[in-house]
PDB file of C-alpha atoms in Angstrom:
ATOM      1  CA  MET H   2      11.514 -26.733   2.074  1.00  0.00           C
ATOM      2  CA  ILE H   3       8.734 -28.797   1.028  1.00  0.00           C
ATOM      3  CA  SER H   4       8.683 -27.750  -2.646  1.00  0.00           C
ATOM      4  CA  ARG H   5      12.388 -28.597  -2.689  1.00  0.00           C
ATOM      5  CA  ILE H   6      11.540 -32.153  -1.301  1.00  0.00           C
ATOM      6  CA  LEU H   7       9.149 -32.431  -4.116  1.00  0.00           C
ATOM      7  CA  MET H   8      11.283 -31.049  -6.724  1.00  0.00           C
ATOM      8  CA  LEU H   9      14.105 -34.071  -5.232  1.00  0.00           C
ATOM      9  CA  LEU H  10      11.302 -36.897  -5.305  1.00  0.00           C
ATOM     10  CA  ILE H  11       9.828 -36.168  -8.701  1.00  0.00           C
ATOM     11  CA  PHE H  12      13.784 -35.816  -9.719  1.00  0.00           C
ATOM     12  CA  LEU H  13      14.308 -39.042  -8.098  1.00  0.00           C
ATOM     13  CA  ALA H  14      11.084 -40.681  -9.850  1.00  0.00           C
ATOM     14  CA  LEU H  15      12.145 -39.325 -13.142  1.00  0.00           C
ATOM     15  CA  SER H  16      16.152 -40.694 -12.881  1.00  0.00           C
ATOM     16  CA  ALA H  17      14.773 -44.088 -11.717  1.00  0.00           C
ATOM     17  CA  ASN H  18      12.836 -44.519 -14.798  1.00  0.00           C
ATOM     18  CA  SER H  19      15.378 -43.267 -17.130  1.00  0.00           C
ATOM     19  CA  ALA H  20      15.749 -44.946 -20.805  1.00  0.00           C
ATOM     20  CA  PHE H  21      12.751 -47.078 -19.230  1.00  0.00           C
ATOM     21  CA  ALA H  22      11.464 -47.238 -23.126  1.00  0.00           C
ATOM     22  CA  GLU H  23      14.672 -48.229 -24.338  1.00  0.00           C
ATOM     23  CA  SER H  24      14.946 -51.538 -22.697  1.00  0.00           C
ATOM     24  CA  GLU H  25      13.436 -54.483 -24.471  1.00  0.00           C
ATOM     25  CA  GLY H  26      10.038 -55.461 -24.191  1.00  0.00           C
ATOM     26  CA  ILE H  27       7.465 -58.118 -25.697  1.00  0.00           C
ATOM     27  CA  ALA H  28       6.211 -56.958 -28.663  1.00  0.00           C
ATOM     28  CA  TRP H  29       2.391 -56.936 -28.487  1.00  0.00           C
ATOM     29  CA  ILE H  30      -0.024 -56.814 -31.153  1.00  0.00           C
ATOM     30  CA  PRO H  31      -3.162 -55.069 -29.576  1.00  0.00           C
ATOM     31  CA  THR H  32      -6.173 -56.859 -31.617  1.00  0.00           C
ATOM     32  CA  TRP H  33      -7.298 -60.365 -32.267  1.00  0.00           C
ATOM     33  CA  GLN H  34      -7.835 -59.488 -35.959  1.00  0.00           C
ATOM     34  CA  GLN H  35      -4.520 -58.271 -36.502  1.00  0.00           C
ATOM     35  CA  ALA H  36      -2.810 -61.113 -34.404  1.00  0.00           C
ATOM     36  CA  PHE H  37      -4.641 -63.637 -36.253  1.00  0.00           C
ATOM     37  CA  ALA H  38      -3.763 -62.770 -39.447  1.00  0.00           C
ATOM     38  CA  GLU H  39      -0.143 -62.452 -38.890  1.00  0.00           C
ATOM     39  CA  ALA H  40      -0.042 -65.941 -37.224  1.00  0.00           C
ATOM     40  CA  SER H  41      -1.932 -67.356 -40.500  1.00  0.00           C
ATOM     41  CA  LYS H  42       0.685 -65.874 -42.428  1.00  0.00           C
ATOM     42  CA  THR H  43       3.937 -66.483 -40.420  1.00  0.00           C
ATOM     43  CA  HIS H  44       2.598 -69.928 -39.194  1.00  0.00           C
ATOM     44  CA  LYS H  45       3.851 -68.878 -35.431  1.00  0.00           C
ATOM     45  CA  PRO H  46       2.072 -69.950 -32.436  1.00  0.00           C
ATOM     46  CA  ILE H  47       0.330 -67.271 -30.561  1.00  0.00           C
ATOM     47  CA  PHE H  48       1.109 -65.896 -27.173  1.00  0.00           C
ATOM     48  CA  LEU H  49      -2.128 -64.492 -25.787  1.00  0.00           C
ATOM     49  CA  LEU H  50      -2.755 -62.334 -23.209  1.00  0.00           C
ATOM     50  CA  SER H  51      -5.766 -59.904 -21.968  1.00  0.00           C
ATOM     51  CA  ALA H  52      -5.651 -57.322 -19.809  1.00  0.00           C
ATOM     52  CA  ALA H  53      -7.974 -54.410 -18.332  1.00  0.00           C
ATOM     53  CA  PRO H  54      -5.997 -50.856 -18.919  1.00  0.00           C
ATOM     54  CA  GLN H  55      -7.506 -49.608 -15.673  1.00  0.00           C
ATOM     55  CA  CYS H  56      -7.626 -50.829 -12.136  1.00  0.00           C
ATOM     56  CA  ALA H  57     -10.805 -50.031 -10.054  1.00  0.00           C
ATOM     57  CA  GLY H  58     -11.890 -47.785 -12.917  1.00  0.00           C
ATOM     58  CA  ILE H  59      -8.550 -45.794 -12.805  1.00  0.00           C
ATOM     59  CA  PRO H  60      -7.027 -45.714 -16.251  1.00  0.00           C
ATOM     60  CA  GLY H  61      -3.329 -45.709 -16.987  1.00  0.00           C
ATOM     61  CA  ILE H  62      -2.480 -48.932 -15.004  1.00  0.00           C
ATOM     62  CA  TRP H  63      -2.713 -52.695 -16.024  1.00  0.00           C
TER      63      TRP H  63
ATOM     64  CA  MET F   6       0.135 -57.830 -15.714  1.00  0.00           C
ATOM     65  CA  ASP F   7       2.443 -60.056 -14.737  1.00  0.00           C
ATOM     66  CA  GLY F   8       5.896 -58.281 -14.644  1.00  0.00           C
ATOM     67  CA  ARG F   9       7.578 -60.890 -12.711  1.00  0.00           C
ATOM     68  CA  PHE F  10       7.344 -62.814 -15.899  1.00  0.00           C
ATOM     69  CA  LEU F  11       6.603 -60.711 -19.039  1.00  0.00           C
ATOM     70  CA  SER F  12       9.607 -58.286 -18.279  1.00  0.00           C
ATOM     71  CA  LYS F  13      12.293 -61.482 -17.770  1.00  0.00           C
ATOM     72  CA  PRO F  14      15.013 -61.125 -20.911  1.00  0.00           C
ATOM     73  CA  ASP F  15      14.229 -65.061 -21.577  1.00  0.00           C
ATOM     74  CA  VAL F  16      10.808 -64.708 -22.160  1.00  0.00           C
ATOM     75  CA  ILE F  17      11.103 -61.827 -23.978  1.00  0.00           C
ATOM     76  CA  ALA F  18      13.405 -63.589 -25.988  1.00  0.00           C
ATOM     77  CA  ALA F  19      11.053 -66.501 -26.276  1.00  0.00           C
ATOM     78  CA  SER F  20       8.210 -63.960 -27.595  1.00  0.00           C
ATOM     79  CA  ARG F  21       9.873 -63.222 -30.696  1.00  0.00           C
ATOM     80  CA  SER F  22       9.031 -66.652 -32.034  1.00  0.00           C
ATOM     81  CA  PHE F  23       5.523 -65.788 -31.053  1.00  0.00           C
ATOM     82  CA  ILE F  24       2.807 -64.066 -32.511  1.00  0.00           C
ATOM     83  CA  CYS F  25       1.974 -61.985 -29.421  1.00  0.00           C
ATOM     84  CA  VAL F  26      -1.058 -60.531 -28.842  1.00  0.00           C
ATOM     85  CA  ARG F  27      -2.459 -58.834 -25.760  1.00  0.00           C
ATOM     86  CA  MET F  28      -6.001 -57.719 -26.130  1.00  0.00           C
ATOM     87  CA  MET F  29      -7.420 -54.954 -23.661  1.00  0.00           C
ATOM     88  CA  THR F  30     -10.358 -56.736 -21.534  1.00  0.00           C
ATOM     89  CA  TYR F  31     -13.771 -54.967 -21.606  1.00  0.00           C
ATOM     90  CA  GLU F  32     -12.621 -52.640 -24.332  1.00  0.00           C
ATOM     91  CA  SER F  33     -14.386 -54.701 -27.276  1.00  0.00           C
ATOM     92  CA  ALA F  34     -17.586 -56.886 -27.419  1.00  0.00           C
ATOM     93  CA  SER F  35     -16.096 -59.178 -30.171  1.00  0.00           C
ATOM     94  CA  GLU F  36     -12.737 -59.767 -28.650  1.00  0.00           C
ATOM     95  CA  ALA F  37     -14.649 -60.813 -25.061  1.00  0.00           C
ATOM     96  CA  GLU F  38     -16.177 -63.527 -27.084  1.00  0.00           C
ATOM     97  CA  ILE F  39     -12.722 -64.973 -28.219  1.00  0.00           C
ATOM     98  CA  LEU F  40     -11.566 -64.436 -24.544  1.00  0.00           C
ATOM     99  CA  LYS F  41     -14.212 -66.233 -22.812  1.00  0.00           C
ATOM    100  CA  SER F  42     -13.969 -69.134 -25.048  1.00  0.00           C
ATOM    101  CA  LEU F  43     -10.544 -69.424 -23.661  1.00  0.00           C
ATOM    102  CA  TRP F  44     -11.769 -68.942 -20.082  1.00  0.00           C
ATOM    103  CA  ARG F  45     -13.758 -71.451 -17.961  1.00  0.00           C
ATOM    104  CA  ARG F  46     -16.850 -72.378 -19.212  1.00  0.00           C
ATOM    105  CA  ASP F  47     -19.641 -70.392 -17.775  1.00  0.00           C
ATOM    106  CA  ALA F  48     -17.193 -68.216 -15.726  1.00  0.00           C
ATOM    107  CA  PRO F  49     -17.860 -64.509 -15.851  1.00  0.00           C
ATOM    108  CA  LEU F  50     -14.695 -63.179 -17.598  1.00  0.00           C
ATOM    109  CA  GLU F  51     -11.785 -61.645 -15.679  1.00  0.00           C
ATOM    110  CA  ASN F  52      -9.565 -58.706 -15.968  1.00  0.00           C
ATOM    111  CA  THR F  53      -6.537 -60.886 -17.235  1.00  0.00           C
ATOM    112  CA  VAL F  54      -6.687 -64.392 -19.558  1.00  0.00           C
ATOM    113  CA  PHE F  55      -3.391 -66.109 -20.494  1.00  0.00           C
ATOM    114  CA  ALA F  56      -3.220 -68.550 -23.339  1.00  0.00           C
ATOM    115  CA  ILE F  57      -1.010 -70.171 -25.869  1.00  0.00           C
ATOM    116  CA  LEU F  58      -2.648 -71.062 -29.050  1.00  0.00           C
ATOM    117  CA  ASP F  59      -1.395 -72.657 -32.496  1.00  0.00           C
ATOM    118  CA  SER F  60      -1.397 -70.518 -35.411  1.00  0.00           C
ATOM    119  CA  ASN F  61      -4.945 -71.458 -36.413  1.00  0.00           C
ATOM    120  CA  GLY F  62      -6.068 -70.301 -32.685  1.00  0.00           C
ATOM    121  CA  ARG F  63      -6.517 -73.596 -31.233  1.00  0.00           C
ATOM    122  CA  ALA F  64      -5.551 -73.606 -27.663  1.00  0.00           C
ATOM    123  CA  ILE F  65      -2.162 -75.423 -26.573  1.00  0.00           C
ATOM    124  CA  LEU F  66      -2.161 -74.169 -23.072  1.00  0.00           C
ATOM    125  CA  ARG F  67      -5.217 -72.291 -21.049  1.00  0.00           C
ATOM    126  CA  GLY F  68      -7.170 -71.810 -18.498  1.00  0.00           C
ATOM    127  CA  GLY F  69      -5.161 -69.590 -16.465  1.00  0.00           C
ATOM    128  CA  ARG F  70      -5.173 -65.879 -15.788  1.00  0.00           C
ATOM    129  CA  SER F  71      -1.596 -65.347 -16.164  1.00  0.00           C
ATOM    130  CA  PRO F  72       1.559 -67.419 -16.484  1.00  0.00           C
ATOM    131  CA  SER F  73       2.165 -67.318 -13.074  1.00  0.00           C
ATOM    132  CA  MET F  74      -1.012 -69.461 -12.534  1.00  0.00           C
ATOM    133  CA  LEU F  75       0.509 -72.277 -14.993  1.00  0.00           C
ATOM    134  CA  PHE F  76       4.313 -71.736 -14.417  1.00  0.00           C
ATOM    135  CA  ARG F  77       6.896 -71.525 -11.483  1.00  0.00           C
ATOM    136  CA  ASP F  78       9.329 -69.047 -12.895  1.00  0.00           C
ATOM    137  CA  SER F  79      10.300 -67.197 -16.008  1.00  0.00           C
ATOM    138  CA  SER F  80      12.491 -69.626 -17.036  1.00  0.00           C
ATOM    139  CA  GLU F  81       9.720 -72.335 -16.951  1.00  0.00           C
ATOM    140  CA  LEU F  82       7.852 -70.322 -19.057  1.00  0.00           C
ATOM    141  CA  ALA F  83      10.476 -69.391 -21.455  1.00  0.00           C
ATOM    142  CA  ARG F  84      11.582 -72.909 -21.721  1.00  0.00           C
ATOM    143  CA  THR F  85       8.259 -74.133 -22.480  1.00  0.00           C
ATOM    144  CA  MET F  86       7.587 -71.419 -25.210  1.00  0.00           C
ATOM    145  CA  ASN F  87      11.149 -72.346 -26.576  1.00  0.00           C
ATOM    146  CA  GLU F  88       9.699 -75.707 -27.091  1.00  0.00           C
ATOM    147  CA  ILE F  89       6.326 -74.936 -28.685  1.00  0.00           C
ATOM    148  CA  SER F  90       8.376 -72.848 -31.071  1.00  0.00           C
ATOM    149  CA  ALA F  91      10.852 -75.427 -31.819  1.00  0.00           C
ATOM    150  CA  TYR F  92       7.751 -77.575 -32.427  1.00  0.00           C
ATOM    151  CA  TYR F  93       6.121 -75.514 -34.752  1.00  0.00           C
ATOM    152  CA  HIS F  94       9.212 -74.557 -36.326  1.00  0.00           C
ATOM    153  CA  ALA F  95       8.635 -70.994 -35.676  1.00  0.00           C
ATOM    154  CA  ASP F  96      11.676 -69.239 -36.131  1.00  0.00           C
ATOM    155  CA  LYS F  97      11.083 -67.826 -39.378  1.00  0.00           C
ATOM    156  CA  GLY F  98       8.869 -64.995 -40.375  1.00  0.00           C
ATOM    157  CA  THR F  99       8.450 -61.343 -38.906  1.00  0.00           C
ATOM    158  CA  PRO F 100       4.875 -59.566 -38.554  1.00  0.00           C
ATOM    159  CA  GLU F 101       4.399 -57.168 -41.166  1.00  0.00           C
ATOM    160  CA  SER F 102       1.475 -54.774 -40.163  1.00  0.00           C
ATOM    161  CA  LEU F 103       2.000 -51.785 -37.764  1.00  0.00           C
ATOM    162  CA  PRO F 104       0.680 -53.062 -34.234  1.00  0.00           C
ATOM    163  CA  LEU F 105      -2.216 -50.572 -34.175  1.00  0.00           C
ATOM    164  CA  VAL F 106      -4.392 -50.299 -31.037  1.00  0.00           C
ATOM    165  CA  ALA F 107      -8.218 -49.708 -31.640  1.00  0.00           C
ATOM    166  CA  SER F 108      -8.421 -45.927 -31.149  1.00  0.00           C
ATOM    167  CA  VAL F 109      -6.339 -42.995 -30.154  1.00  0.00           C
ATOM    168  CA  LYS F 110      -8.112 -42.503 -26.629  1.00  0.00           C
ATOM    169  CA  LEU F 111      -7.702 -46.577 -25.844  1.00  0.00           C
ATOM    170  CA  ALA F 112      -4.041 -46.232 -26.872  1.00  0.00           C
ATOM    171  CA  VAL F 113      -2.949 -43.137 -24.854  1.00  0.00           C
ATOM    172  CA  ASP F 114      -4.074 -45.192 -21.946  1.00  0.00           C
ATOM    173  CA  VAL F 115      -2.374 -48.505 -23.146  1.00  0.00           C
ATOM    174  CA  ALA F 116       0.797 -46.247 -23.367  1.00  0.00           C
ATOM    175  CA  ALA F 117       0.684 -45.067 -20.116  1.00  0.00           C
ATOM    176  CA  CYS F 118      -0.106 -48.402 -18.616  1.00  0.00           C
ATOM    177  CA  ASP F 119       3.215 -49.669 -20.638  1.00  0.00           C
ATOM    178  CA  HIS F 120       4.934 -46.530 -19.699  1.00  0.00           C
ATOM    179  CA  LEU F 121       5.790 -46.193 -23.458  1.00  0.00           C
ATOM    180  CA  PRO F 122       5.474 -42.993 -25.822  1.00  0.00           C
ATOM    181  CA  LEU F 123       2.611 -43.480 -28.419  1.00  0.00           C
ATOM    182  CA  ALA F 124       2.941 -43.012 -32.072  1.00  0.00           C
ATOM    183  CA  VAL F 125      -0.164 -41.707 -34.007  1.00  0.00           C
ATOM    184  CA  VAL F 126      -0.498 -41.719 -37.290  1.00  0.00           C
ATOM    185  CA  LEU F 127      -2.271 -39.008 -38.372  1.00  0.00           C
ATOM    186  CA  GLY F 128      -4.219 -38.619 -42.223  1.00  0.00           C
ATOM    187  CA  ARG F 129      -7.074 -36.941 -43.414  1.00  0.00           C
ATOM    188  CA  THR F 130      -8.436 -40.075 -45.627  1.00  0.00           C
ATOM    189  CA  PRO F 131      -8.097 -43.930 -44.645  1.00  0.00           C
ATOM    190  CA  GLU F 132      -5.904 -44.188 -48.080  1.00  0.00           C
ATOM    191  CA  GLU F 133      -3.432 -41.668 -46.746  1.00  0.00           C
ATOM    192  CA  ARG F 134      -3.318 -42.847 -43.463  1.00  0.00           C
ATOM    193  CA  GLN F 135      -2.587 -46.383 -44.746  1.00  0.00           C
ATOM    194  CA  LYS F 136       0.251 -45.299 -46.765  1.00  0.00           C
ATOM    195  CA  LEU F 137       1.502 -43.892 -44.015  1.00  0.00           C
ATOM    196  CA  ILE F 138       1.230 -46.803 -41.967  1.00  0.00           C
ATOM    197  CA  SER F 139       2.676 -48.684 -44.525  1.00  0.00           C
ATOM    198  CA  ALA F 140       6.075 -46.358 -44.052  1.00  0.00           C
ATOM    199  CA  LEU F 141       5.923 -47.028 -40.249  1.00  0.00           C
ATOM    200  CA  ALA F 142       5.426 -50.612 -40.077  1.00  0.00           C
ATOM    201  CA  PRO F 143       8.892 -52.132 -40.719  1.00  0.00           C
ATOM    202  CA  LEU F 144      10.559 -49.556 -38.223  1.00  0.00           C
ATOM    203  CA  ALA F 145       7.942 -51.185 -35.699  1.00  0.00           C
ATOM    204  CA  TRP F 146       9.176 -54.401 -36.145  1.00  0.00           C
ATOM    205  CA  SER F 147      12.919 -53.514 -36.341  1.00  0.00           C
ATOM    206  CA  ASN F 148      15.591 -54.694 -33.810  1.00  0.00           C
ATOM    207  CA  GLU F 149      16.125 -51.040 -32.702  1.00  0.00           C
ATOM    208  CA  LEU F 150      12.189 -50.167 -32.044  1.00  0.00           C
ATOM    209  CA  ILE F 151      10.481 -53.625 -31.614  1.00  0.00           C
ATOM    210  CA  GLY F 152       8.178 -53.480 -28.450  1.00  0.00           C
ATOM    211  CA  LYS F 153       9.178 -49.798 -27.368  1.00  0.00           C
ATOM    212  CA  LEU F 154       6.379 -47.779 -28.937  1.00  0.00           C
ATOM    213  CA  ILE F 155       2.603 -48.098 -28.854  1.00  0.00           C
ATOM    214  CA  TYR F 156       0.907 -47.046 -32.149  1.00  0.00           C
ATOM    215  CA  ALA F 157      -2.639 -45.731 -33.421  1.00  0.00           C
ATOM    216  CA  SER F 158      -4.159 -43.934 -36.394  1.00  0.00           C
ATOM    217  CA  GLY F 159      -6.689 -41.486 -36.435  1.00  0.00           C
ATOM    218  CA  ASP F 160      -7.615 -38.029 -38.416  1.00  0.00           C
ATOM    219  CA  GLY F 161      -7.890 -34.425 -36.884  1.00  0.00           C
ATOM    220  CA  HIS F 162     -11.003 -35.687 -34.867  1.00  0.00           C
ATOM    221  CA  ASP F 163      -9.437 -38.301 -32.909  1.00  0.00           C
ATOM    222  CA  LEU F 164      -7.257 -35.941 -30.906  1.00  0.00           C
ATOM    223  CA  LYS F 165      -9.476 -34.650 -29.002  1.00  0.00           C
ATOM    224  CA  GLN F 166      -6.957 -35.194 -25.844  1.00  0.00           C
ATOM    225  CA  ILE F 167      -3.980 -34.395 -27.312  1.00  0.00           C
ATOM    226  CA  LYS F 168      -2.316 -31.407 -27.002  1.00  0.00           C
ATOM    227  CA  GLY F 169       0.307 -29.481 -29.402  1.00  0.00           C
ATOM    228  CA  VAL F 170      -0.881 -30.812 -32.701  1.00  0.00           C
ATOM    229  CA  GLN F 171       0.620 -28.430 -35.641  1.00  0.00           C
ATOM    230  CA  ILE F 172       0.293 -31.063 -38.319  1.00  0.00           C
ATOM    231  CA  SER F 173      -3.060 -32.441 -40.216  1.00  0.00           C
ATOM    232  CA  SER F 174      -1.088 -35.713 -41.412  1.00  0.00           C
ATOM    233  CA  GLY F 175       2.096 -37.375 -40.928  1.00  0.00           C
ATOM    234  CA  TYR F 176       3.455 -38.615 -37.586  1.00  0.00           C
ATOM    235  CA  LEU F 177       2.955 -37.694 -34.061  1.00  0.00           C
ATOM    236  CA  PHE F 178       4.968 -38.940 -30.828  1.00  0.00           C
ATOM    237  CA  ILE F 179       2.856 -38.456 -27.913  1.00  0.00           C
ATOM    238  CA  ALA F 180       3.742 -38.627 -24.065  1.00  0.00           C
ATOM    239  CA  PRO F 181       0.691 -39.609 -22.083  1.00  0.00           C
ATOM    240  CA  ASN F 182      -0.040 -37.997 -19.005  1.00  0.00           C
ATOM    241  CA  LEU F 183       0.322 -40.528 -15.805  1.00  0.00           C
ATOM    242  CA  PHE F 184      -3.352 -41.787 -15.990  1.00  0.00           C
ATOM    243  CA  GLY F 185      -3.309 -41.657 -19.658  1.00  0.00           C
ATOM    244  CA  THR F 186      -6.359 -39.739 -20.379  1.00  0.00           C
ATOM    245  CA  GLU F 187      -4.501 -36.878 -21.983  1.00  0.00           C
ATOM    246  CA  GLY F 188      -1.144 -36.793 -24.499  1.00  0.00           C
ATOM    247  CA  ASN F 189       1.585 -33.828 -24.968  1.00  0.00           C
ATOM    248  CA  THR F 190       2.864 -33.989 -28.737  1.00  0.00           C
ATOM    249  CA  ILE F 191       6.657 -34.467 -28.343  1.00  0.00           C
ATOM    250  CA  ALA F 192       7.691 -34.962 -31.838  1.00  0.00           C
ATOM    251  CA  GLN F 193       5.806 -34.261 -34.820  1.00  0.00           C
ATOM    252  CA  LEU F 194       6.385 -35.117 -38.651  1.00  0.00           C
ATOM    253  CA  SER F 195       4.705 -33.957 -41.669  1.00  0.00           C
ATOM    254  CA  SER F 196       3.608 -36.761 -44.470  1.00  0.00           C
ATOM    255  CA  SER F 197       6.722 -35.809 -46.616  1.00  0.00           C
ATOM    256  CA  ALA F 198       9.009 -37.353 -43.760  1.00  0.00           C
ATOM    257  CA  SER F 199      11.657 -39.554 -45.391  1.00  0.00           C
ATOM    258  CA  ARG F 200      11.991 -43.083 -43.635  1.00  0.00           C
ATOM    259  CA  SER F 201      15.358 -41.833 -42.109  1.00  0.00           C
ATOM    260  CA  GLU F 202      13.762 -38.769 -40.455  1.00  0.00           C
ATOM    261  CA  LEU F 203      10.921 -41.036 -39.469  1.00  0.00           C
ATOM    262  CA  GLU F 204      13.539 -43.766 -37.493  1.00  0.00           C
ATOM    263  CA  ARG F 205      15.712 -40.611 -36.212  1.00  0.00           C
ATOM    264  CA  SER F 206      12.716 -39.247 -34.621  1.00  0.00           C
ATOM    265  CA  ALA F 207      11.497 -42.386 -33.172  1.00  0.00           C
ATOM    266  CA  ARG F 208      14.717 -43.133 -31.872  1.00  0.00           C
ATOM    267  CA  GLN F 209      14.880 -40.224 -30.354  1.00  0.00           C
ATOM    268  CA  VAL F 210      11.743 -40.171 -29.005  1.00  0.00           C
ATOM    269  CA  VAL F 211      12.495 -43.478 -27.090  1.00  0.00           C
ATOM    270  CA  GLN F 212      15.819 -42.630 -25.849  1.00  0.00           C
ATOM    271  CA  SER F 213      14.385 -39.659 -24.195  1.00  0.00           C
ATOM    272  CA  TYR F 214      11.455 -40.725 -22.870  1.00  0.00           C
ATOM    273  CA  ARG F 215      11.024 -40.483 -19.143  1.00  0.00           C
ATOM    274  CA  PRO F 216       7.556 -41.576 -17.697  1.00  0.00           C
ATOM    275  CA  LEU F 217       6.694 -40.862 -13.942  1.00  0.00           C
ATOM    276  CA  ILE F 218       5.347 -43.837 -12.567  1.00  0.00           C
ATOM    277  CA  LEU F 219       3.996 -44.306  -9.219  1.00  0.00           C
ATOM    278  CA  ASN F 220       3.683 -47.533  -7.503  1.00  0.00           C
ATOM    279  CA  HIS F 221      -0.048 -49.624  -8.010  1.00  0.00           C
ATOM    280  CA  HIS F 222      -1.489 -48.738  -4.667  1.00  0.00           C
ATOM    281  CA  ASP F 223      -0.399 -44.725  -5.209  1.00  0.00           C
ATOM    282  CA  HIS F 224      -1.586 -44.444  -8.643  1.00  0.00           C
ATOM    283  CA  VAL F 225      -4.961 -45.870  -7.887  1.00  0.00           C
ATOM    284  CA  ARG F 226      -5.249 -43.401  -4.773  1.00  0.00           C
ATOM    285  CA  ALA F 227      -4.376 -40.471  -6.771  1.00  0.00           C
ATOM    286  CA  GLY F 228      -6.889 -41.240  -9.348  1.00  0.00           C
ATOM    287  CA  HIS F 229      -9.487 -41.387  -7.133  1.00  0.00           C
ATOM    288  CA  GLU F 230      -8.349 -38.153  -5.267  1.00  0.00           C
ATOM    289  CA  GLU F 231      -8.231 -36.813  -9.003  1.00  0.00           C
ATOM    290  CA  GLY F 232     -12.053 -37.858  -9.316  1.00  0.00           C
ATOM    291  CA  ILE F 233     -10.755 -39.801 -12.659  1.00  0.00           C
ATOM    292  CA  GLU F 234     -13.064 -42.594 -13.895  1.00  0.00           C
ATOM    293  CA  TRP F 235     -12.348 -44.780 -17.074  1.00  0.00           C
ATOM    294  CA  GLN F 236     -15.470 -45.970 -18.629  1.00  0.00           C
ATOM    295  CA  THR F 237     -15.077 -49.529 -20.512  1.00  0.00           C
ATOM    296  CA  ALA F 238     -16.982 -50.306 -23.577  1.00  0.00           C
ATOM    297  CA  ILE F 239     -18.514 -53.405 -22.068  1.00  0.00           C
ATOM    298  CA  PRO F 240     -19.378 -54.137 -18.290  1.00  0.00           C
ATOM    299  CA  VAL F 241     -16.491 -55.466 -16.124  1.00  0.00           C
ATOM    300  CA  THR F 242     -17.750 -58.882 -15.014  1.00  0.00           C
ATOM    301  CA  ASP F 243     -14.534 -59.747 -12.902  1.00  0.00           C
ATOM    302  CA  PRO F 244     -15.603 -60.517  -9.031  1.00  0.00           C
ATOM    303  CA  HIS F 245     -12.458 -59.141  -7.328  1.00  0.00           C
ATOM    304  CA  SER F 246     -12.534 -56.027  -9.635  1.00  0.00           C
ATOM    305  CA  LEU F 247     -16.261 -55.286  -9.108  1.00  0.00           C
ATOM    306  CA  GLU F 248     -15.589 -55.932  -5.300  1.00  0.00           C
ATOM    307  CA  ALA F 249     -12.600 -53.424  -4.906  1.00  0.00           C
ATOM    308  CA  MET F 250     -14.516 -50.682  -7.120  1.00  0.00           C
ATOM    309  CA  ALA F 251     -17.411 -51.100  -4.745  1.00  0.00           C
ATOM    310  CA  ARG F 252     -15.030 -50.334  -1.844  1.00  0.00           C
ATOM    311  CA  ASP F 253     -13.156 -47.641  -3.475  1.00  0.00           C
ATOM    312  CA  ARG F 254     -16.631 -45.997  -4.029  1.00  0.00           C
ATOM    313  CA  LEU F 255     -17.131 -45.934  -0.576  1.00  0.00           C
ATOM    314  CA  ARG F 256     -13.497 -44.849   0.626  1.00  0.00           C
ATOM    315  CA  HIS F 257     -13.992 -42.056  -1.835  1.00  0.00           C
ATOM    316  CA  ARG F 258     -17.677 -41.244  -1.271  1.00  0.00           C
TER     317      ARG F 258
END
């Protein structure tokens, strides 16, 4: 019974995230050096953010 | 990251007239210096920094940890972005280089954070990798794939945490695990793959990708329970983060 509930929860979690990567997102350049080179070339302003790819030492989450 | 602002369609549309850079805090000493120059004078660098700069790197807006500290809502942010891009005539030109994370290890983590698949350019020599990178770069900025994959490059030595690799040069599409500590190869193409084969594979990976996502609290708790710990490249200095880490250590001792 518990394993069925667990399977259902995983299924629901995956269903809720279906096509996640298909949705539009900001196209981040991940390094300053590359971004600055592109800005110099295109003369576009820079939208800058930094974020730590870990929370309390746990990776996989901003 | 501030999804209330950054995942909104009007902000995403406005971002196309900007070069958008997201640096990984505490993962590069040289980038930390740039971030500190945009942060409060003499204050320790915190987990997040937000600024808008001109194309020469001069600040137009700065001083906040996130857009939510400077704007009421995403509409106000998008409106301001559109005004700035109009002022700078920024509707021309598209980036050309592949947006590469500094290492495969870090890229697996970033892909997990973003809930996106990872594309790794694999080559035995820098010259071979560069050729493969040049072939992939236009696809990364195409309407269909823009912002939908994370990218890295490396050779066989960089793949210690990647399972299922059968090629020594070409393209790997990777699904990171929940914590971004390992990845499974979900598609791979040899270096002789044509542009259309590469495009088809990338599109299929993006369309079929189904990441498992936990809420923030459950993710951190599960990580502590599994004994996972990320070592940053330079020390964390965010006072709030340091307090939280000390609390968590006591709780999970």
